[in-house]
Coordinates of C-alpha atoms and ligand atoms in Angstrom, one line a residue:
X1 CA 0.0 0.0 0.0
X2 CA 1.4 3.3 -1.3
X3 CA 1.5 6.4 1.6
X4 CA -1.3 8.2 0.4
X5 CA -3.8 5.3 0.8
X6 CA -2.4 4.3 4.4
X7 CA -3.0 8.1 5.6
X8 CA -6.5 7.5 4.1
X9 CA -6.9 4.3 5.7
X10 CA -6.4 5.4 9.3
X11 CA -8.1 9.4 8.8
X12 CA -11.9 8.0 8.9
X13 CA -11.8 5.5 12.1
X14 CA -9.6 7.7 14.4
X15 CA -11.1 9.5 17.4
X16 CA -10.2 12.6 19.8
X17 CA -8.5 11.5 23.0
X18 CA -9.3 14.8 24.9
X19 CA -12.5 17.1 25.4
X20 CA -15.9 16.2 27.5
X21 CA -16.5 12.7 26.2
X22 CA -20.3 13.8 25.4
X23 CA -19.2 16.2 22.6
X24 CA -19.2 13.8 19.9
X25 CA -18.5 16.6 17.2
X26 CA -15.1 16.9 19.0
X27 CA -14.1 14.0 18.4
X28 CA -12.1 15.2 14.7
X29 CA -8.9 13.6 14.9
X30 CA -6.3 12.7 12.1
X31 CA -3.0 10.8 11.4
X32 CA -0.7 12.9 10.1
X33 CA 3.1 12.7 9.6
X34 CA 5.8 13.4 11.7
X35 CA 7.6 15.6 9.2
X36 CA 4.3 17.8 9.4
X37 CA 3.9 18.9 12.9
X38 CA 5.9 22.5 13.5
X39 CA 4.3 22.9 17.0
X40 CA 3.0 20.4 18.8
X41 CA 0.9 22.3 21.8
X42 CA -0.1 21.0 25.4
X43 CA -3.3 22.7 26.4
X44 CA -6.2 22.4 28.8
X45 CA -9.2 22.8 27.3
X46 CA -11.6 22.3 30.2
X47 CA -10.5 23.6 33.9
X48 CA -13.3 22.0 35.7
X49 CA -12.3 18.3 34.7
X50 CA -8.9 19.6 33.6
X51 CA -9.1 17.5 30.3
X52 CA -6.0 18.1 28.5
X53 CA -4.8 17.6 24.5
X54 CA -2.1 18.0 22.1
X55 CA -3.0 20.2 19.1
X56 CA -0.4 19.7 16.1
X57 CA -0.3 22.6 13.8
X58 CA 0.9 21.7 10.6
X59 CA 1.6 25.5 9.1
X60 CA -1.4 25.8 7.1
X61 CA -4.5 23.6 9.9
X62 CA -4.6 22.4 13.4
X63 CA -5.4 18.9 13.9
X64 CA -6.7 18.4 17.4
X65 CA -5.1 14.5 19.2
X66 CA -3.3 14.0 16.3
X67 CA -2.0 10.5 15.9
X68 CA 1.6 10.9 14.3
X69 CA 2.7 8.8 11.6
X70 CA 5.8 8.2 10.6
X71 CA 8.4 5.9 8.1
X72 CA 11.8 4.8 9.5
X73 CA 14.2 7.5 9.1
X74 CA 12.0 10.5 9.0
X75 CA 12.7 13.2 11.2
X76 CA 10.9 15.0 13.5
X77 CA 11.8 18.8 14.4
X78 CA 9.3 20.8 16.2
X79 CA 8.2 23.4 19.0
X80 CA 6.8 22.1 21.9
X81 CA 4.6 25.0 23.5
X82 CA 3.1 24.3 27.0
X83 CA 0.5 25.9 27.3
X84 CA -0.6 24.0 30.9
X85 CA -0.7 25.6 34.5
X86 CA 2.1 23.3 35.0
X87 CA 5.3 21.5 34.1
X88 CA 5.4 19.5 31.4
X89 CA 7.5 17.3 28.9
X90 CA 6.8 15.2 25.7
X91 CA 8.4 11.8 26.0
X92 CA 8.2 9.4 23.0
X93 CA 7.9 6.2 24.7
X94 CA 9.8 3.6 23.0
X95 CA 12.0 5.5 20.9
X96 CA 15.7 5.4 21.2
X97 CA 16.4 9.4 21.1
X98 CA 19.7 11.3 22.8
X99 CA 18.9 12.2 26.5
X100 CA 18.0 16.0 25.6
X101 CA 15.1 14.7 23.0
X102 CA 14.0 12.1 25.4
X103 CA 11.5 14.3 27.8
X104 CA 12.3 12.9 31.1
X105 CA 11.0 14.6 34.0
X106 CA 14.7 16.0 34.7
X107 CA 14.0 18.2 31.9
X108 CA 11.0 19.5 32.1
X109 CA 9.6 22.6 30.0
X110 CA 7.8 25.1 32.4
X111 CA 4.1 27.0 32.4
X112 CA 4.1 28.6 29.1
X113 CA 7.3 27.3 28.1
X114 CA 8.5 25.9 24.6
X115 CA 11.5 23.8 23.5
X116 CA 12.4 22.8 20.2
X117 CA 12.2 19.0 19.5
X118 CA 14.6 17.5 16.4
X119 CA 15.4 13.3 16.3
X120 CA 15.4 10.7 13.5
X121 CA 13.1 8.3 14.1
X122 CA 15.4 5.2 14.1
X123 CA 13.6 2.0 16.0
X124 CA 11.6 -0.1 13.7
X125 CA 8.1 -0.1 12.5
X126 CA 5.5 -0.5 15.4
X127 CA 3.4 1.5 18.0
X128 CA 4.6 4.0 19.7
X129 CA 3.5 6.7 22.2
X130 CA 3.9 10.1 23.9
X131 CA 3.1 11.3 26.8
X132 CA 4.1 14.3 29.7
X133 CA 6.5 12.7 32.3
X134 CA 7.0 15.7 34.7
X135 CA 8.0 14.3 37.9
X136 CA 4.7 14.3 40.7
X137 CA 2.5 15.3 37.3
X138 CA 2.6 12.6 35.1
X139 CA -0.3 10.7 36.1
X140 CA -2.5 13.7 36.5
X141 CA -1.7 14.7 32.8
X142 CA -2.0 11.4 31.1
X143 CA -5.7 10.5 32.7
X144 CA -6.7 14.3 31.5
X145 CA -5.6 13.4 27.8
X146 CA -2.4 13.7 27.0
X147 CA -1.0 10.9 25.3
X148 CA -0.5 10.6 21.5
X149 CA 0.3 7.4 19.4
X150 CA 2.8 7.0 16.9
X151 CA 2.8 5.3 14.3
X152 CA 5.8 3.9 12.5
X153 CA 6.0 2.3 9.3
X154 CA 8.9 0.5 7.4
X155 CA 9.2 -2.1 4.3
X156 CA 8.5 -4.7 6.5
X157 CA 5.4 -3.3 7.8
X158 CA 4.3 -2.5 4.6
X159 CA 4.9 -5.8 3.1
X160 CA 2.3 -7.2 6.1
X161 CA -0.3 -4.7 4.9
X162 CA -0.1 -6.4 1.5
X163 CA 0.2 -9.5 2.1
X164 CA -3.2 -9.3 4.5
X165 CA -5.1 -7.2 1.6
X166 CA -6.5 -4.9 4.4
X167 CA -9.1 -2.9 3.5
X168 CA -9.3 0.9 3.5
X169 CA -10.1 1.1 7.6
X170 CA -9.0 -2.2 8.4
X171 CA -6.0 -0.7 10.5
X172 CA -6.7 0.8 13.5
X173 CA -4.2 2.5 16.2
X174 CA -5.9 2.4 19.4
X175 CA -5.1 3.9 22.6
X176 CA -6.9 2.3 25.5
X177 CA -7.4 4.3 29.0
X178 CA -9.8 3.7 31.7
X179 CA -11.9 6.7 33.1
X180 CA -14.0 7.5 36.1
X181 CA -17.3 8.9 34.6
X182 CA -20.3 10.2 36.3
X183 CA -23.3 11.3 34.6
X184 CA -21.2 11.2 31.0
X185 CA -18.7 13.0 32.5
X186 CA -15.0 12.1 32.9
X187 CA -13.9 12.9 36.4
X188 CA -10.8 15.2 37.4
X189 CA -8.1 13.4 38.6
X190 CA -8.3 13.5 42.8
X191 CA -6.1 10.3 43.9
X192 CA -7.0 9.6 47.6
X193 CA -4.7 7.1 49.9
X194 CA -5.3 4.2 47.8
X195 CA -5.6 5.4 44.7
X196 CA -1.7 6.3 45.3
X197 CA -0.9 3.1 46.4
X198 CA -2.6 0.8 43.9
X199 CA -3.0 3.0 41.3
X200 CA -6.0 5.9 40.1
X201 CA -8.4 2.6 38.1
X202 CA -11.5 3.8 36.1
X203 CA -14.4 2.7 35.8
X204 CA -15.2 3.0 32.0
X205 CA -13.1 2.5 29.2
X206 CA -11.9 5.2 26.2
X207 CA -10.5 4.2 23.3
X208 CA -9.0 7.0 21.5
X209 CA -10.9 9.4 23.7
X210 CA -14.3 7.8 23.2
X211 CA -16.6 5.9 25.7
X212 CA -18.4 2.9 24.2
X213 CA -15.9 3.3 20.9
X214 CA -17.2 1.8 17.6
X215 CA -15.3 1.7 14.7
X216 CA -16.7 0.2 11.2
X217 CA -14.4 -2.4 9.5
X218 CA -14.9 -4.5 6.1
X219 CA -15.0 -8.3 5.8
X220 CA -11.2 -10.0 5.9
X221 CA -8.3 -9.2 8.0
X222 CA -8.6 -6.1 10.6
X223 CA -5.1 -5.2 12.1
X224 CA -5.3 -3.1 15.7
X225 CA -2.1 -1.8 17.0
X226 CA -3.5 -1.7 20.5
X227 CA -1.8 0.5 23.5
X228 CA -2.6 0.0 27.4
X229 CA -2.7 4.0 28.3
X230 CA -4.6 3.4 31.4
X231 CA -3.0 5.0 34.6
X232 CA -2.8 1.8 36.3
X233 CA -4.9 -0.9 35.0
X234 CA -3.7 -4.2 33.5
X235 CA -5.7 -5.7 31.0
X236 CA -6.2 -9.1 29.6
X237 CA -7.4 -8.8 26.1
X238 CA -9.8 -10.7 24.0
X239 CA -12.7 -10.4 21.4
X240 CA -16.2 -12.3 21.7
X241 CA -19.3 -11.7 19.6
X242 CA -21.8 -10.3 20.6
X243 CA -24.2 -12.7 18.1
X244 CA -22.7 -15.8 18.6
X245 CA -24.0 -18.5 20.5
X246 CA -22.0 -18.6 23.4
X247 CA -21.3 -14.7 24.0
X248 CA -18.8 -15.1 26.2
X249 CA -16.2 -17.6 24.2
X250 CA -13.4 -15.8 22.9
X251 CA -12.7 -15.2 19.4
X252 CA -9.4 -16.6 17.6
X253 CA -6.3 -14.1 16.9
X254 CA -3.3 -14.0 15.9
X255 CA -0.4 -12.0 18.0
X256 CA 1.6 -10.0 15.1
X257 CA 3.8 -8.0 17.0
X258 CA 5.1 -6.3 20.5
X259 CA 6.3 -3.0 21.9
X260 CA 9.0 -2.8 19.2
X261 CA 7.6 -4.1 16.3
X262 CA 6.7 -7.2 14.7
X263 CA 7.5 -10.2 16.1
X264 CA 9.5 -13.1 13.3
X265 CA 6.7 -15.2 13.4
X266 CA 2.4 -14.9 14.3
X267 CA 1.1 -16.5 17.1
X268 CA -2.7 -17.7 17.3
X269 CA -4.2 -16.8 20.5
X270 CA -7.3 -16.4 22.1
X271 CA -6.0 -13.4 24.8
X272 CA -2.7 -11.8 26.0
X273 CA -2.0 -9.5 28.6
X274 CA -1.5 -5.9 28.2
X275 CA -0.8 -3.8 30.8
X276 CA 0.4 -0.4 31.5
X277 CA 2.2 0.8 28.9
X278 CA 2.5 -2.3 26.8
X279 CA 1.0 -2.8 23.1
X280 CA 0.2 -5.5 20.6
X281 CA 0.0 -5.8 16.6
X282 CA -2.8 -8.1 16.3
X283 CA -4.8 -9.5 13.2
X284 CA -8.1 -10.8 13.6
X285 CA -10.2 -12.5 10.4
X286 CA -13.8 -10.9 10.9
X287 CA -15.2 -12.3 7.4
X288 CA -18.1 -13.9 8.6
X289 CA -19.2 -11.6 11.6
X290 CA -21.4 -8.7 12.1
X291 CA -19.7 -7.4 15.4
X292 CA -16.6 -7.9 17.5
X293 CA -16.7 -6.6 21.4
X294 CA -12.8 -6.1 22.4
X295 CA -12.9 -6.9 26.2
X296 CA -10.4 -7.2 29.1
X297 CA -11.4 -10.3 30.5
X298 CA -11.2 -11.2 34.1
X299 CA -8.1 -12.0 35.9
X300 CA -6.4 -12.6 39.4
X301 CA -4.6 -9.1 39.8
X302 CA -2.5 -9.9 42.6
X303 CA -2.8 -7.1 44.9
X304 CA -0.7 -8.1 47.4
X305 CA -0.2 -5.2 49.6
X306 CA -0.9 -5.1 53.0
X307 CA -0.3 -2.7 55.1
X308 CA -0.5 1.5 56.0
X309 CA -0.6 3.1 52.4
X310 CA 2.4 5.7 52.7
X311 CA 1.5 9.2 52.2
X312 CA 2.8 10.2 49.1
X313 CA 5.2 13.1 48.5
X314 CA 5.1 14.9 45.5
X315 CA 8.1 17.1 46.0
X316 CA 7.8 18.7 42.4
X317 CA 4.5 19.9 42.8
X318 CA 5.5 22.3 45.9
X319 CA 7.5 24.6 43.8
X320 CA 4.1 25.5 41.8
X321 CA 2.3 27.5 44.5
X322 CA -1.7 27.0 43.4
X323 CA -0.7 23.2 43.5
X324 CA 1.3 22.9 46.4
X325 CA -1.8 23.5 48.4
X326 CA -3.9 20.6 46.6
X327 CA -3.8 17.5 48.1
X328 CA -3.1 14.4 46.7
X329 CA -3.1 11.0 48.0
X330 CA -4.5 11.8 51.7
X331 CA -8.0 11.7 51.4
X332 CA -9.6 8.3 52.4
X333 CA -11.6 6.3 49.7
X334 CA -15.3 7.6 49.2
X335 CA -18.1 5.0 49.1
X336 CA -18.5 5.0 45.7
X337 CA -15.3 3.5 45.1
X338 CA -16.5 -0.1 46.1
X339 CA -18.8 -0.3 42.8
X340 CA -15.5 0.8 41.2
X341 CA -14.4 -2.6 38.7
X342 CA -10.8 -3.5 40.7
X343 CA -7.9 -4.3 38.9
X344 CA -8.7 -7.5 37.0
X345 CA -12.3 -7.5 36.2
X346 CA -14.3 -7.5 33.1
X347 CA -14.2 -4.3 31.3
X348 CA -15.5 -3.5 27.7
X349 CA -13.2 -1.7 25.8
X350 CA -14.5 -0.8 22.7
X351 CA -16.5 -2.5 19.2
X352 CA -15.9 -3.2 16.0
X353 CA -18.8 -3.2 13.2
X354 CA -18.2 -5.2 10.5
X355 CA -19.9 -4.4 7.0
X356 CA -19.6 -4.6 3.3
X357 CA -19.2 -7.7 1.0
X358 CA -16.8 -10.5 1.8
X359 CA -13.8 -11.5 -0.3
X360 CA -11.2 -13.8 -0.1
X361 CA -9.0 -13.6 3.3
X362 CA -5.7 -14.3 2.5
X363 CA -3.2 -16.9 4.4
X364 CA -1.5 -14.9 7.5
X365 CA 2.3 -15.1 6.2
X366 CA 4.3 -17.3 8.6
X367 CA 7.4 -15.1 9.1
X368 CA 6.4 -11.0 9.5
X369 CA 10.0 -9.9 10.0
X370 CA 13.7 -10.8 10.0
X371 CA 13.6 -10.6 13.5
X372 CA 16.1 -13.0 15.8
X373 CA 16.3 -13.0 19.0
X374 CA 19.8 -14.6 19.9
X375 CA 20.4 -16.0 23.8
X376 CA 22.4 -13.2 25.2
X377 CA 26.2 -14.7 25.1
X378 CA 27.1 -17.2 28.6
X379 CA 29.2 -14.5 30.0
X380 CA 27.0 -11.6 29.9
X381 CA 27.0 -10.2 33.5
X382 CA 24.0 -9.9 35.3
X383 CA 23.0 -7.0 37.1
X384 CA 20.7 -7.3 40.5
X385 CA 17.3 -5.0 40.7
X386 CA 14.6 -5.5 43.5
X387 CA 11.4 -4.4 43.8
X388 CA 10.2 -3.7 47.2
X389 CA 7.3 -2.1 49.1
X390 CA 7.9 -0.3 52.5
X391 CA 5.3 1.0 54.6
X392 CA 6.4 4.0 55.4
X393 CA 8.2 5.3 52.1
X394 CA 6.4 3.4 49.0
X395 CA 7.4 1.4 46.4
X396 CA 11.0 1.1 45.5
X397 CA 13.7 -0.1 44.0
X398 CA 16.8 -1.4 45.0
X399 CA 15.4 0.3 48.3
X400 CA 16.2 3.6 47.3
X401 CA 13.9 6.0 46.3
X402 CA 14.0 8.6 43.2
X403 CA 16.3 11.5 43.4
X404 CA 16.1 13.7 40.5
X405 CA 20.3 14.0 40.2
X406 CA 20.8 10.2 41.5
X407 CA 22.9 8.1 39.3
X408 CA 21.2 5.2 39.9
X409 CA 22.7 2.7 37.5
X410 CA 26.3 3.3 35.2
X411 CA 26.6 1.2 32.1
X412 CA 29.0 1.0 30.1
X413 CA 27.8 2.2 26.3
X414 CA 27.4 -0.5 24.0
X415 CA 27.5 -3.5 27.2
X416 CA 25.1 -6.1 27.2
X417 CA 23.8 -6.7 30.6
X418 CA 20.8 -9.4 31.7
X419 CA 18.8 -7.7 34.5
X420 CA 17.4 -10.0 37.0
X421 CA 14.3 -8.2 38.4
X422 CA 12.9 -9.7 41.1
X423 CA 9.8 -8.2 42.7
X424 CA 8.7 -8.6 46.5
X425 CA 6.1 -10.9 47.3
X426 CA 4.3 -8.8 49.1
X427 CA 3.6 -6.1 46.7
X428 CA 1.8 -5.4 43.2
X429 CA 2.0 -6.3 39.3
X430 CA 4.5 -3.3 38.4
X431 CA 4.7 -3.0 34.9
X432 CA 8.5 -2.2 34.3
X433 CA 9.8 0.0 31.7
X434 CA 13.7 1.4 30.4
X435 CA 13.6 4.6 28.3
X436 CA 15.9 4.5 24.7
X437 CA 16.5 0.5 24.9
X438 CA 14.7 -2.1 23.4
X439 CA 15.1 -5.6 25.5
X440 CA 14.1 -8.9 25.0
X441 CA 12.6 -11.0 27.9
X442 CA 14.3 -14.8 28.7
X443 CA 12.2 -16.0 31.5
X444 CA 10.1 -15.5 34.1
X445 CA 10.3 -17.5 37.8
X446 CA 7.7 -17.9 40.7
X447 CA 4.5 -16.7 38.8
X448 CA 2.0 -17.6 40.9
X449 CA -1.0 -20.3 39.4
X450 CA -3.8 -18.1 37.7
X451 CA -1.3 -16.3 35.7
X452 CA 1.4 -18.9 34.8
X453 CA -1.6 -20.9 33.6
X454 CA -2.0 -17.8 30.9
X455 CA 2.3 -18.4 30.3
X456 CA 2.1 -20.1 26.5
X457 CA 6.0 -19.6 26.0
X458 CA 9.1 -20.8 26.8
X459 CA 10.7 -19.9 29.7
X460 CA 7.1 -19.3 31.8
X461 CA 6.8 -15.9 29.4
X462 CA 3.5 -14.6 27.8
X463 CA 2.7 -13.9 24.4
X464 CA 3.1 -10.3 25.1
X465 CA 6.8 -11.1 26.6
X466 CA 8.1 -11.9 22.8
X467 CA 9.7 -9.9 20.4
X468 CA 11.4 -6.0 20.8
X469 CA 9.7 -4.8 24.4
X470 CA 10.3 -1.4 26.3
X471 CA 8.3 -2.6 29.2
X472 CA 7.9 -6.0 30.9
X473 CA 5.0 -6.9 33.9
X474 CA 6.7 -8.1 37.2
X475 CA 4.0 -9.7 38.8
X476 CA 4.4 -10.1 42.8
X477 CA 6.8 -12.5 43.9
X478 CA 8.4 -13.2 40.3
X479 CA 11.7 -12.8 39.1
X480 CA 12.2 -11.9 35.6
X481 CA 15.4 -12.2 33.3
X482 CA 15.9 -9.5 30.4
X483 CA 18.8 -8.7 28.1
X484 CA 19.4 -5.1 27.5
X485 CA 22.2 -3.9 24.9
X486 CA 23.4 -0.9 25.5
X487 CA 24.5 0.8 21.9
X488 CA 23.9 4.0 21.3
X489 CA 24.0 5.9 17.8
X490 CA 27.2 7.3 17.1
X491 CA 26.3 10.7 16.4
X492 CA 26.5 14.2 17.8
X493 CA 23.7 14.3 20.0
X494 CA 24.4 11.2 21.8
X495 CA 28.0 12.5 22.5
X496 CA 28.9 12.3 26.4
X497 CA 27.0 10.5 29.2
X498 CA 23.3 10.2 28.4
X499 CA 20.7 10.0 31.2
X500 CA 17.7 7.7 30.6
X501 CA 15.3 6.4 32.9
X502 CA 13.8 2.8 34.7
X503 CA 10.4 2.6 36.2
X504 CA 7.1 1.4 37.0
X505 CA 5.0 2.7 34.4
X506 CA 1.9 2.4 37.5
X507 CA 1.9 6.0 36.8
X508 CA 1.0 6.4 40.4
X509 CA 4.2 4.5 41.6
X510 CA 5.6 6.5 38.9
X511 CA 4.9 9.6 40.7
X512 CA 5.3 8.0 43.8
X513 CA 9.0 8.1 42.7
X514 CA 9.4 4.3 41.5
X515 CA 11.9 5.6 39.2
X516 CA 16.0 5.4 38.7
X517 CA 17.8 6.8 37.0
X518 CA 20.3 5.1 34.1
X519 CA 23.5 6.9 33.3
X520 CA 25.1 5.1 29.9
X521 CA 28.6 5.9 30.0
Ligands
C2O601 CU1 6.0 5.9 29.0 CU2 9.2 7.0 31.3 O1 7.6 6.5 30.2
CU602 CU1 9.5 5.8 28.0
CU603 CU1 4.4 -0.2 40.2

């Protein structure tokens, strides 16, 4: 498929992620290319709720929660205007950029700030995502809106879309995130004492910006590059229909890719695990159906915290006076929160209506990419990270918590390392995540029954452990193995140490400081 029809493709079926979710008619959202955007603008667009989007202006029109499009090796170079009452920063999750185009919260822009934004886009085709991540204000700014996807393309990619014969509007790039709604309303964001703890959980889904999402597909194969952009909430996806007999069976897929891109090979499942953070490239044959329901189905969450929940300093926020005085995380849970669906239950998350006359499906190709995935060499050394809970201070790791000018971890550029993360048992799924590096997961230990019954690959991994990842769930009492390699472009801008980050992507723990810092050497 040439450019112009892909743009076409994805402009009809993609919705706002930002505005009162009543206001259908704001719902005008596009994908446009990277090379387009000139400013990219952080605004709030409703104080009460304090719902929050990013407005591209492409010189001549505006496109309101753009999603940003882009092929391997195309450049982005932008202003970045914040226009929010407070500190902000764009961070392409995923993306291997130098340390002063990677947003982290040590850089952040102020109130009506700008900064100019220039990086090649060098990781391979698949879903992206951006997002603020302004220490003590990232969750607050992601539940009110602000979080793009990108979308990157390459031969490989296209060479899918072929072979699958998608129709125009056949592939969709979704961003799911759970809301608290009253009265068709999304809520503000007011974490009490437990919301910090276990993270803020909704209790309706958006995808892209919508409640009760619909999209209209045509017979064959549909491809959904699908992102967890919930604050907190792990979900377990699958598909039923709604007309067949048994409503609640799931409906056949077929796992195409990860967080970086396709994966060598499909795999035919019938759910996978998505949680904060994460994405999947899946394909699913419709020809024959009227309507698909995409659902997290229900799970064992494993909350295992006990305990005091700690009060929860945001020391960033006190240097913005009108927020210093707010309070966050001290206010007991209200009665209404018990209806609230906890971590692990059944959720809709959005439909798909299929019409138009069949034609043939096509055979999914058995290999997507050239991907391999070589076992990191016997003498790799292994580095020691624990994730703990205190009662008093948080969540940590390594017992130490964040420190804006910490050094946290030195590497050596260009080292291969295998992490051995090993989370507490008494603690919470923390989905874990390392800015600029792509890793691959080798195996997961001590997964407790319910969810190593879901484990369908070698070495006690999920599906959604293979291929390129930037984030990997430790579930309590687990230990996990990754391989991380450390290169680095040599070019100018990566000249000199470069500071990335590690954390729970729990944007509540995120704030809650479950962060490190990685200094590559
Ligand atoms: Cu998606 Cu450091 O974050
Ligand atoms: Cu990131
Ligand atoms: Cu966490």
């Amino acid at each position: 498929m040439n450019r112009r029809r892909f743009l076409a493709a994805g402009l009809a079926s993609l919705g706002a992620a930002c505005g009162a979710p009543q206001v259908k008619s704001d719902s005008v959202s596009a994908r446009v290319s990277l090379a387009e955007v000139r400013r990219l603008v952080a605004e709030r667009i409703d104080p009460v709720a304090g719902r929050c989007r990013y407005v591209a202006d492409l010189g001549a029109r505006q496109v309101v929660q753009p999603i940003l499009f882009a092929r391997r090796g195309e450049g982005f170079d932008a202003l970045i205007e914040n226009a929010l009452p407070q500190p902000t920063t764009v961070h392409f999750h995923g993306l291997t950029l130098s340390q002063a185009q990677d947003g982290a919260g040590f850089d952040p822009i102020p109130p009506g700030g700008r900064k100019r934004m220039r990086f090649e886009v060098r990781n391979r085709s698949g879903l992206y995502w951006f997002h603020p991540h302004p220490h003590g204000f990232t969750a607050e700014q992601v539940y009110a809106g602000l979080a793009g996807l990108l979308v990157v393309t390459d031969d490989e990619d296209q060479a899918l879309d072929a072979a699958l014969a998608l129709a125009p509007g056949n592939r969709l790039a979704l961003a799911v995130a759970d809301v608290r709604v009253e009265n068709g309303v999304i809520r503000p964001y007011a974490p009490g004492i437990r919301d910090c703890m276990q993270g803020w959980f909704g209790d309706k889904a958006l995808a892209n910006g919508r409640l009760d999402a619909n999209w209209v597909v045509a017979p064959g194969w549909v491809r959904l590059q699908i992102l967890n952009a919930c604050n907190a909430r792990g979900l377990l996806l699958g598909f039923q229909d709604p007309h067949a007999d048994n409503k609640e069976s799931l409906v056949p897929f077929h796992l195409l890719g990860t967080d970086g891109g396709l994966l060598a090979a499909p795999r035919a499942l019938d759910r996978v695990f998505l949680h904060g953070a994460e994405r999947v490239d899946v394909a699913i044959d419709v020809t024959g159906r009227r309507e698909l329901q995409a659902v997290s189905v229900e799970f064992d969450a494993r909350h295992h915290t006990q305990g005091a929940a700690p009060r929860h300093r945001h020391p960033a926020r006190e240097r913005y006076a009108p927020l210093a005085q707010e309070s966050v995380c001290e206010t007991p849970e209200p009665a209404e929160a018990r209806d609230r669906p906890a971590d692990g239950a059944e959720l809709a998350l959005f439909g798909l209506r299929v019409e138009g006359a069949s034609a043939r499906t096509p055979a999914l190709p058995a290999r997507l990419s050239a991907l391999s995935e070589p076992d990191p060499a016997p003498d790799t050394p292994t580095r020691r990270i624990r994730l703990d809970f205190d009662e008093r201070t948080g969540f940590l790791i390594d017992q130490t918590p964040y420190a804006i000018d910490e050094t946290g971890y030195s590497v050596t550029r260009a080292a291969r390392e295998v992490w051995e993360i090993k989370n507490s048992p008494i603690s919470m799924p923390h989905p874990m995540h390392v800015h600029g590096f792509g890793f691959r997961v080798l195996r997961r230990q001590g997964t407790f029954g319910a969810a190593r019954r879901l484990a369908t690959e070698p070495g006690g991994r999920f599906a959604t452990d293979l291929g390129v990842k930037d984030t990997v769930l430790a579930w309590p009492n687990e230990t996990l193995w990754l391989a991380l390699d450390f290169t680095l472009p040599r070019e100018a801008a990566f000249g000199g140490p470069q500071r990335y980050m590690f954390h729970c992507h729990n944007l509540e723990h995120e704030d809650g400081m479950m962060m490190r810092n990685i200094t590559v050497l």
